[in-house]
XYZ file of C-alpha atoms in Angstrom:
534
model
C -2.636 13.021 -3.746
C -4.082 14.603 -6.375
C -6.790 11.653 -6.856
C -7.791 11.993 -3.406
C -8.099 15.762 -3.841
C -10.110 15.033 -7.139
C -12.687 12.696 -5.872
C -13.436 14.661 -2.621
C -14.027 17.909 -4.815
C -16.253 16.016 -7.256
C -19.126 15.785 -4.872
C -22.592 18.456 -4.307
C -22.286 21.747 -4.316
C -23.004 22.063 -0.275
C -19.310 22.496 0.040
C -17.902 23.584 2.835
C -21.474 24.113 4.670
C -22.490 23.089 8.146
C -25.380 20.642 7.219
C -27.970 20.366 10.133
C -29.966 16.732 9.163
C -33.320 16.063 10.537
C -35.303 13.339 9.657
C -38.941 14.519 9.323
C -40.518 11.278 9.326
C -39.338 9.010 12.422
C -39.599 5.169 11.910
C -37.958 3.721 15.126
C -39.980 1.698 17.345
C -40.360 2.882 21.066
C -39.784 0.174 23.473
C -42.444 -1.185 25.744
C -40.399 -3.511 27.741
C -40.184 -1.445 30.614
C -42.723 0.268 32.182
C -42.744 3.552 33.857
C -42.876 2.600 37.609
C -40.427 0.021 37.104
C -37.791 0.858 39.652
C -35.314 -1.875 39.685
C -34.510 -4.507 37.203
C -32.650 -7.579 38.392
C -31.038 -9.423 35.773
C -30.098 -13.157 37.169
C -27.582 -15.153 35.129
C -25.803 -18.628 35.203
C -22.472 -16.603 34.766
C -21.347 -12.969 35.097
C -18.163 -12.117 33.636
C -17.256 -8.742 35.258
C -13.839 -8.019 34.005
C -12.663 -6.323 37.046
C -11.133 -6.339 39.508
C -10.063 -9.404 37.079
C -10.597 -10.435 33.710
C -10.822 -14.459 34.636
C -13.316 -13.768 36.898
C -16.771 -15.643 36.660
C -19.545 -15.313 39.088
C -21.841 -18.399 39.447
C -25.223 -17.631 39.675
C -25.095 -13.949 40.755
C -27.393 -10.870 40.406
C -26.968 -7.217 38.599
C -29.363 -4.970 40.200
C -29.967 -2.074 38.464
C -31.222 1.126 39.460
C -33.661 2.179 36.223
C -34.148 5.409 36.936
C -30.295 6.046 35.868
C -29.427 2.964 34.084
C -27.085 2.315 36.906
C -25.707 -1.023 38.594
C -25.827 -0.435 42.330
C -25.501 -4.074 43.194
C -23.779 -7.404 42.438
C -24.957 -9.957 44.708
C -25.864 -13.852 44.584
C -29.277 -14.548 43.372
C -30.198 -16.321 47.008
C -29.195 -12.649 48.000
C -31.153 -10.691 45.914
C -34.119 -12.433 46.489
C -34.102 -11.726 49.874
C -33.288 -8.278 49.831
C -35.669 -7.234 46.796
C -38.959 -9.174 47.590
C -41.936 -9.013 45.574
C -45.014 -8.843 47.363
C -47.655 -9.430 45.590
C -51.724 -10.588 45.382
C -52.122 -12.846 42.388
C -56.119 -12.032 42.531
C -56.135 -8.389 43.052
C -52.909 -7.491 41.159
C -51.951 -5.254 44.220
C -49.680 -5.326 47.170
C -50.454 -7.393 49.797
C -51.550 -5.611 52.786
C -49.893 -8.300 55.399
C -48.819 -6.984 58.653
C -45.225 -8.617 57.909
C -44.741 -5.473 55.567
C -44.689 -2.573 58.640
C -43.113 0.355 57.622
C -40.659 -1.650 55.551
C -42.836 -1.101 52.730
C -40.957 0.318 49.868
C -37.875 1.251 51.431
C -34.665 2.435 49.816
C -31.901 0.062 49.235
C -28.052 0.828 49.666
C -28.231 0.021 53.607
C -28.807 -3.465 53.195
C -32.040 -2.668 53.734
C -35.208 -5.250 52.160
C -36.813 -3.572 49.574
C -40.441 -4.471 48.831
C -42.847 -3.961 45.893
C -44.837 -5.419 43.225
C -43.865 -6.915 39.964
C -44.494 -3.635 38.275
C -41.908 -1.855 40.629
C -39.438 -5.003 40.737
C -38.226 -6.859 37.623
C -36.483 -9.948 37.596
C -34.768 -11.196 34.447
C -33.842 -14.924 35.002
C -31.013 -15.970 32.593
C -30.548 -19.767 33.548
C -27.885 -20.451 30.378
C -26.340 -17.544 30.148
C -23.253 -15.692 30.227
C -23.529 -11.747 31.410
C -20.373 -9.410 29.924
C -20.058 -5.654 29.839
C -21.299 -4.101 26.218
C -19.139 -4.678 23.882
C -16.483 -2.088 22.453
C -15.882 -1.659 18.599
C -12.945 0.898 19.010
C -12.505 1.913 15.699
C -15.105 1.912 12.849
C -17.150 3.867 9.981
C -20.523 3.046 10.204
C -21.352 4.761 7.016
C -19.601 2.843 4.953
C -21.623 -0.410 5.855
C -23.382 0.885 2.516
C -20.542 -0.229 0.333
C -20.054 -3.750 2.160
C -18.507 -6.001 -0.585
C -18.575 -3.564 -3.260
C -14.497 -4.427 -3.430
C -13.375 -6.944 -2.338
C -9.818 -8.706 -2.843
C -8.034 -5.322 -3.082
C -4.557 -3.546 -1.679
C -5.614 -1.204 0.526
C -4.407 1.830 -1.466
C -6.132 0.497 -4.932
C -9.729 -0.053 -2.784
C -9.545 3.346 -1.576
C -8.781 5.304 -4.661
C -10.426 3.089 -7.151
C -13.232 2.390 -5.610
C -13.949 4.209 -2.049
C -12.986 7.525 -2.901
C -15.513 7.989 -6.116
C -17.942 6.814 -4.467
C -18.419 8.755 -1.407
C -17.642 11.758 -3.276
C -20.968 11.046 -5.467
C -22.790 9.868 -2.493
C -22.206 10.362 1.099
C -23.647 14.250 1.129
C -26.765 13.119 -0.159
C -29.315 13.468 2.544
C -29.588 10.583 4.598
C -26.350 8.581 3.643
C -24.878 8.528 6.471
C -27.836 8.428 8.812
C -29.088 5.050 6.660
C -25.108 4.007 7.065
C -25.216 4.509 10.721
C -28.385 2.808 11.703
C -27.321 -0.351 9.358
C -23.880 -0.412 11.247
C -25.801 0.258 15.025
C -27.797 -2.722 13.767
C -25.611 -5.333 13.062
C -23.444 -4.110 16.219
C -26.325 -4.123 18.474
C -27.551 -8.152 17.152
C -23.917 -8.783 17.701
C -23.436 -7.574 21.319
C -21.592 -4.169 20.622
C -23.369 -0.981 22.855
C -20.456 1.141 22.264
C -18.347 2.168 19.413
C -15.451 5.049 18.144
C -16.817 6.169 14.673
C -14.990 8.430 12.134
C -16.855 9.318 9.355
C -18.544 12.264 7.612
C -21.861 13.949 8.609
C -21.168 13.077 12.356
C -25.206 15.091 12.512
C -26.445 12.294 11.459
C -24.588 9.706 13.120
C -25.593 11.868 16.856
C -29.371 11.368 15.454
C -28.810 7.652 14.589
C -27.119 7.010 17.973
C -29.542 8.593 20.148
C -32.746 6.755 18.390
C -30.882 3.523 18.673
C -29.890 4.420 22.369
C -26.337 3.269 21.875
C -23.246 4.961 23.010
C -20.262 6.437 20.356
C -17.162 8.302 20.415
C -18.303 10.611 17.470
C -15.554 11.530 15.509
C -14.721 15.676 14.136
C -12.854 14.433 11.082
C -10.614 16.173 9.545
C -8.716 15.626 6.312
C -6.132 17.820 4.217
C -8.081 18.291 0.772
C -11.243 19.637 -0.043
C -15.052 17.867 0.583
C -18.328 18.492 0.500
C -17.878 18.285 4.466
C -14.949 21.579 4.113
C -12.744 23.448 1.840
C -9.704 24.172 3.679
C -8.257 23.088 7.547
C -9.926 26.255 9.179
C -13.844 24.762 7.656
C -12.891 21.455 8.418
C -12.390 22.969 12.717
C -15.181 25.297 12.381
C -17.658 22.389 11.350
C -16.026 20.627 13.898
C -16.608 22.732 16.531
C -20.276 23.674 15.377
C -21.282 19.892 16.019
C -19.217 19.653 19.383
C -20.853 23.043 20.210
C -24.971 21.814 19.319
C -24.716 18.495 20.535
C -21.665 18.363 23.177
C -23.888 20.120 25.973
C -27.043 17.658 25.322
C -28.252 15.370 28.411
C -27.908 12.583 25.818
C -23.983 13.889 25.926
C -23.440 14.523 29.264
C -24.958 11.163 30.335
C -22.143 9.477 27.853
C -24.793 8.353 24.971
C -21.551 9.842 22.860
C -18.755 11.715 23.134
C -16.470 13.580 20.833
C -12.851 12.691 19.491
C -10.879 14.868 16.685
C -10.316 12.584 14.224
C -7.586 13.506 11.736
C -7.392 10.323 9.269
C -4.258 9.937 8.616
C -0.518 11.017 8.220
C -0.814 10.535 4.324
C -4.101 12.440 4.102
C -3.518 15.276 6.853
C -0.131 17.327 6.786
C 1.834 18.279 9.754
C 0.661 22.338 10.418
C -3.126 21.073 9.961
C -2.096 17.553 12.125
C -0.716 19.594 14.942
C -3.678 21.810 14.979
C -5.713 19.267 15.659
C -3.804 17.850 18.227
C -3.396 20.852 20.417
C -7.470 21.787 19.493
C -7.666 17.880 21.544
C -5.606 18.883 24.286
C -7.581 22.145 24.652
C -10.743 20.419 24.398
C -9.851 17.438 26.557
C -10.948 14.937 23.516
C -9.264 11.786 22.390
C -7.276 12.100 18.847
C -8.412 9.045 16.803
C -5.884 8.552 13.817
C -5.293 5.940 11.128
C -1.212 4.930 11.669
C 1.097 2.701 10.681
C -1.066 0.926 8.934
C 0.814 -0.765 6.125
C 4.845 -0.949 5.368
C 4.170 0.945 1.868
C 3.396 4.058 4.673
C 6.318 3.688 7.026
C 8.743 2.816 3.921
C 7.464 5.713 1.872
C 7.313 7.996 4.765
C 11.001 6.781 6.046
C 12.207 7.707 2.502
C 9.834 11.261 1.703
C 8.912 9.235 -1.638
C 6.047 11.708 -2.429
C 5.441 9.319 -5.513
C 3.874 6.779 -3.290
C 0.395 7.279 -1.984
C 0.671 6.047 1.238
C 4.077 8.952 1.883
C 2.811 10.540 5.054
C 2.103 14.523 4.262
C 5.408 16.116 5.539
C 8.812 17.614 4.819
C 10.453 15.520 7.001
C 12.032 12.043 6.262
C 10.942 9.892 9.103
C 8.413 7.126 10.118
C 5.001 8.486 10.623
C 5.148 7.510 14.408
C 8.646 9.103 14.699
C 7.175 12.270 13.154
C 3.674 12.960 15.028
C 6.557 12.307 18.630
C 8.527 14.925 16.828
C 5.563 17.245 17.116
C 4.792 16.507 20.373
C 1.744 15.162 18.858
C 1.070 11.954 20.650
C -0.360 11.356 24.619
C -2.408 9.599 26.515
C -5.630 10.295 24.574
C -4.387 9.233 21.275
C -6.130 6.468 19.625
C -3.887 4.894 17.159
C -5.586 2.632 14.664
C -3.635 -0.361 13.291
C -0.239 -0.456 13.870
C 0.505 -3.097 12.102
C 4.301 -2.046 11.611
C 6.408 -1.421 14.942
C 9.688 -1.562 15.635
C 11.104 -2.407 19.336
C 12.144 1.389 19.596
C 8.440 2.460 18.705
C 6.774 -0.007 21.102
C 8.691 1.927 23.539
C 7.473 5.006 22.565
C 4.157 3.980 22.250
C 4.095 2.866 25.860
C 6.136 5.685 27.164
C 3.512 8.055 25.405
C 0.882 5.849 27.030
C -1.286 5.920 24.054
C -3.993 3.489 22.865
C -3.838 1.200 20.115
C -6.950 -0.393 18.264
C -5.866 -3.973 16.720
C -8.355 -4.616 13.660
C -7.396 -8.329 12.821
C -9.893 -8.815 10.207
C -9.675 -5.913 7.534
C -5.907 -6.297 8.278
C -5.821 -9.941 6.624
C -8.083 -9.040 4.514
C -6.508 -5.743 3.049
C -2.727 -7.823 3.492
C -1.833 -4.936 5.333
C -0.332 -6.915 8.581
C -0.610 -7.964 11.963
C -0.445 -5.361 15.059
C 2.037 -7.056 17.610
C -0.502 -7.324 20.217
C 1.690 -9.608 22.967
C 4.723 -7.321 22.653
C 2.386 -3.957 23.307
C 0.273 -6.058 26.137
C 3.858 -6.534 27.894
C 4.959 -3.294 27.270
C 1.795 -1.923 29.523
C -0.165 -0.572 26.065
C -3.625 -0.346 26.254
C -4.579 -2.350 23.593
C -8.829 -2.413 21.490
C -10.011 -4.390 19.524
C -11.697 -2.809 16.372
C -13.743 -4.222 13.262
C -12.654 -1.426 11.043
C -15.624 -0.608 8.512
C -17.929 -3.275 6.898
C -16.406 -2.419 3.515
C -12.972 -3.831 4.542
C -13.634 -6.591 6.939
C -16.913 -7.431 5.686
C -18.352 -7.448 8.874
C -18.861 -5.919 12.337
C -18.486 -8.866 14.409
C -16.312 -8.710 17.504
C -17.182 -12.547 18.706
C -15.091 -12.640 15.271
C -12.473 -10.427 15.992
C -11.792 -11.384 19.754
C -11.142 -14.568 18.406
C -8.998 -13.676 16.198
C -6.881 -11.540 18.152
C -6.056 -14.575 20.274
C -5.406 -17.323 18.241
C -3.651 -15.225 15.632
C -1.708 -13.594 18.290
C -0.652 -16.690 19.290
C 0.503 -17.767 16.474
C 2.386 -14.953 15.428
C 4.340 -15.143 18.555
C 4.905 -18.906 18.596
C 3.416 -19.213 22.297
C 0.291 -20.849 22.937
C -0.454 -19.057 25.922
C 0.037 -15.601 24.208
C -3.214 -13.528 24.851
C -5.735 -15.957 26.494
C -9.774 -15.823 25.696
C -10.127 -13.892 29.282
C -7.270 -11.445 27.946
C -9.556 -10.970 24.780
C -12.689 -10.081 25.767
C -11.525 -7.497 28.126
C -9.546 -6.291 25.138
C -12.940 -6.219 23.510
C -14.876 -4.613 26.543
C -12.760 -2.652 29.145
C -9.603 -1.624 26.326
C -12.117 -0.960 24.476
C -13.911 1.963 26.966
C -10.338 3.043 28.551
C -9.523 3.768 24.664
C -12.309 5.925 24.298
C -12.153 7.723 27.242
C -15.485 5.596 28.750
C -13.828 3.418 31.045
C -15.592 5.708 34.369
C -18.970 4.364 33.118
C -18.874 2.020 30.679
C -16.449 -1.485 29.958
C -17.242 -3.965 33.193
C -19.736 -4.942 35.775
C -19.327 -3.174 38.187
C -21.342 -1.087 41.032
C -21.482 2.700 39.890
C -21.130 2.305 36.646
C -24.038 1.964 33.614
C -26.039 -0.827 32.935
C -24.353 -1.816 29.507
C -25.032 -5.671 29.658
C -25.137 -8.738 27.008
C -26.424 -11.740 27.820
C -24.724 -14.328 25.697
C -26.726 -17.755 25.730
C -24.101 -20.924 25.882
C -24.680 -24.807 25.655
C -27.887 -24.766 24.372
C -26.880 -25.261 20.728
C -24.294 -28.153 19.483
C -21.767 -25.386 18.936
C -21.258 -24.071 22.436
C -21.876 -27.455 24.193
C -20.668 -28.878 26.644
C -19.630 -25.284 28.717
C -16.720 -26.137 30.981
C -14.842 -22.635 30.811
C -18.107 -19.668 29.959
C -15.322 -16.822 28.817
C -13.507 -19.928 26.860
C -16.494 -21.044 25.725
C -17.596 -17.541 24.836
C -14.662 -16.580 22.485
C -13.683 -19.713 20.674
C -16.601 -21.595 20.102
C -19.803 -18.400 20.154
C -20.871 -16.374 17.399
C -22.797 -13.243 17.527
C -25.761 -14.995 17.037
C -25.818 -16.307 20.282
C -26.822 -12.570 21.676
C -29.949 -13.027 22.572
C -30.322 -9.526 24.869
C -28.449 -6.494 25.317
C -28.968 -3.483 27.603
C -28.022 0.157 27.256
C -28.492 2.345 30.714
C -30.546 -0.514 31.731
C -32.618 -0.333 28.947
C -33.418 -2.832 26.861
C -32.724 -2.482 23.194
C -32.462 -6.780 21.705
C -34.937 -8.398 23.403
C -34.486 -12.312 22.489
C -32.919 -11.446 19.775
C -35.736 -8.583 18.378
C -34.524 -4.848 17.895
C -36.645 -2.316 20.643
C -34.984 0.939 19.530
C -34.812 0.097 15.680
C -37.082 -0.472 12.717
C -34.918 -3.198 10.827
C -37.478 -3.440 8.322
C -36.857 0.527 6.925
C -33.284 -0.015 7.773
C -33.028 -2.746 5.438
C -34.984 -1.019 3.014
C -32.665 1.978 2.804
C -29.663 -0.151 2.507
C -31.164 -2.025 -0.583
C -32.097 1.007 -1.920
C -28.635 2.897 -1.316
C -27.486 -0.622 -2.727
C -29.282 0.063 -6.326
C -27.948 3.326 -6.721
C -24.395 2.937 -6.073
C -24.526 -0.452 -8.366
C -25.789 1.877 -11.121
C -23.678 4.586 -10.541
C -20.416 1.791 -10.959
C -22.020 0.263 -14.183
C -22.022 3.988 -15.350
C -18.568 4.658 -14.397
C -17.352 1.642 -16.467
């Protein structure tokens, strides 16, 4: 398109440059709710929703014990266990261990054995969560956190029209400016974060600066190398585009932060009509090399699979190739589709390309919301659940939905699935939320330590408070309860490696004061830079 190619060019001269960003004044809080001797943290709760070995599970008034030096979960156990096994001895007048003969050589022993572990309140932490329910982190699989900036700056658009018309221009004025995208990322982590989400697949530009946002926050991503088939400010031409690419894996990939799965890297092509095949296929074999997920826009609309179907290079939405086929059909042509693929969308499948899809064993990431709203369509979740797909949920951006709310999109994945299909049992609440948790992590390649409650894997955690407001009360069914009647404001603490980061309901890792500020001030600018432009 040569509007597409237009607006990217019409940006800062730091085209084609690797842009290092570092913030030289730091204005994130540093947590104080756990201290440094604290070896264990027990986190007691009404219900635990584990997700495996099965979704409909729920555990009455069990324990997570987790190992704080590691962030790990080494035990799930009632609380009448846990209390006996992890005792706190302590002197109420002295603030010291008790030195009782009872203790022996038990004193401070190791746990794993079923062995009782014993020490003070500063070693042993219990969280008591008497009206809660505890689920794995949630998992946005598919957004772009810097474009929470441009939330509801068009609205009631076609897809194609918001892009070009709006989208487009501005992030070609804006996004290299220093600090877009950070600002974009930690308003995004925010929201997510109040909302329950501790993981999330991102494509956007400047992925720097969302590795910087992400760390401060202490949240995890799947930070996506995008790549795109015109000109930026981010490259020039498809070999810039890898080389930045690679620079960013090749600074940040071999980090602790990255090898402890704070984030991980996808290739990110955006989409068929925006990425032609020699560059697509490049990419895909760079993934396979690399052992990285390939995140893609596809099938996202009919206007793509029509145009595509037909090579009508008049149309916008005509996926970047010589050859007349459906997107789908195309990238299987290539050989350019497998188990790591993360296909956003696809809203428009035939029975035939279910098939594939499953054969391939890809992923696919269901975005309910910014579907309806952009009229785009509706991804045929039941069929691709049957057909043994691994299916996400996703919020898409906060420009197209206008939110980042997965208590909002779980719900809508099952009742509109539901109706779609006719069938009232199609995709039940229990079905949705592990879409929305472990989908979410197999998608993105996170499933060994993220996605369910499990022992050996991290301590991503929500605790989602039920029947204490009209709304969720009376609580017969928690996971019912939990996605049809609670909204993310019922959050009221979430964990990341054990750590704390919304504690009732207050940000640990994140200054939501400055955050705020930036995105009011980002806010002003792009409002002027509109009035100008019309």
């Amino acid at each position: 398109s040569n509007q597409l190619a237009k607006a990217l060019c019409d940006c800062p001269t730091n085209k084609g440059l690797f842009v290092q960003h570092r913030l030289v004044e730091r204005r994130i809080h540093k947590t104080t709710t756990m201290a440094s001797n604290l070896k264990y943290t027990i986190i007691c709760a009404k219900w635990i929703a584990p997700i495996e070995p099965d979704s409909s599970t729920v555990l009455v008034d069990h324990a997570v014990v987790i190992r704080n030096d590691d962030g790990t979960i080494i035990e799930i156990l009632t609380q009448d266990q846990a209390k006996s096994k992890y005792v706190v001895i302590h002197d109420m007048e002295s603030n010291k261990v008790a030195n009782t003969s009872s203790i022996g050589q038990n004193e401070q022993q190791e746990d794993g054995d079923g062995n009782v572990v014993y020490g003070t309140r500063e070693e042993i932490k219990y969280i008591e969560l008497g009206s809660h329910l505890l689920i794995p982190g949630l998992v946005n699989a598919h957004t772009h956190t810097g474009l929470s900036i441009m939330r509801g700056k068009a609205d009631d658009e076609y897809l194609f029209d918001w892009l070009e018309k709006t989208l487009w221009p501005i992030e070609a004025r804006f996004v290299y400016e220093p600090r877009f995208c950070y600002d974009g990322a930690l308003l995004a982590i925010s929201e997510m974060i109040a909302a329950g989400v501790t993981t999330f697949n991102d494509m956007y530009w400047s992925p720097e600066q969302l590795i910087e946002a992400v760390t401060e926050a202490n949240v995890r991503a799947l930070v996506g190398l995008i790549c795109i088939g015109f000109p930026s400010g981010y490259a020039g031409t498809q070999d810039e585009y890898i080389e930045h690419g690679m620079k960013v894996y090749r600074e940040f990939g071999e980090t602790s932060q990255s090898k402890d799965g704070l984030y991980r890297f996808s290739w990110a092509p955006h989409a068929p009509y925006t990425v032609p095949d020699d560059f697509m296929k490049r990419i895909f074999d760079l993934s396979v090399e690399m052992s990285l997920p390939m995140h893609i826009h596809l099938h996202e609309t009919q206007d793509e699979c029509h145009a595509s179907e037909s090579l009508d290079r008049t149309s916008m939405a005509c996926h970047k190739s010589d050859h007349a086929m459906r997107p789908l059909a195309n990238l299987d042509r290539m050989g350019a589709l497998n188990e790591k693929t993360i296909a956003v969308h696809m809203c428009h499948l035939t029975d035939e390309e279910i098939r594939t899809v499953s054969n391939r064993k890809m992923n696919v990431v269901h975005c309910p919301t910014s579907n309806m709203k952009l009229a785009s369509g509706w991804c045929q979740v039941q069929q691709l659940t049957k057909a043994g797909v691994n299916v996400a949920i996703g919020t898409d951006s906060a420009a197209s939905n206008n939110n980042l709310d997965m208590f909002q999109e779980m719900k809508l994945a099952a009742i509109m699935s539901k109706n779609v299909s006719s069938d009232a049992t199609a995709i039940p609440a229990h079905h949705a939320l592990k879409m929305a948790t472990l989908n979410g992590a197999k998608a993105l390649g996170m499933d060994d330590i993220v996605g369910s409650i499990v022992v050996g894997k991290k301590a991503d955690l929500v605790a989602v408070e039920l029947g204490n407001r009209p709304g969720t009360s009376p609580v017969y069914a928690p996971i019912s309860t939990l996605v049809y009647s609670a909204v993310a404001s019922d959050v009221q603490y979430v964990w990341v490696n054990g750590k704390c980061i919304y504690d009732d309901r207050k940000f640990t890792t994140i200054d939501l004061q400055y955050v705020l500020e930036r995105s009011r001030k980002w806010g002003q600018d792009i409002h002027h830079f509109i009035d100008k432009r019309v």
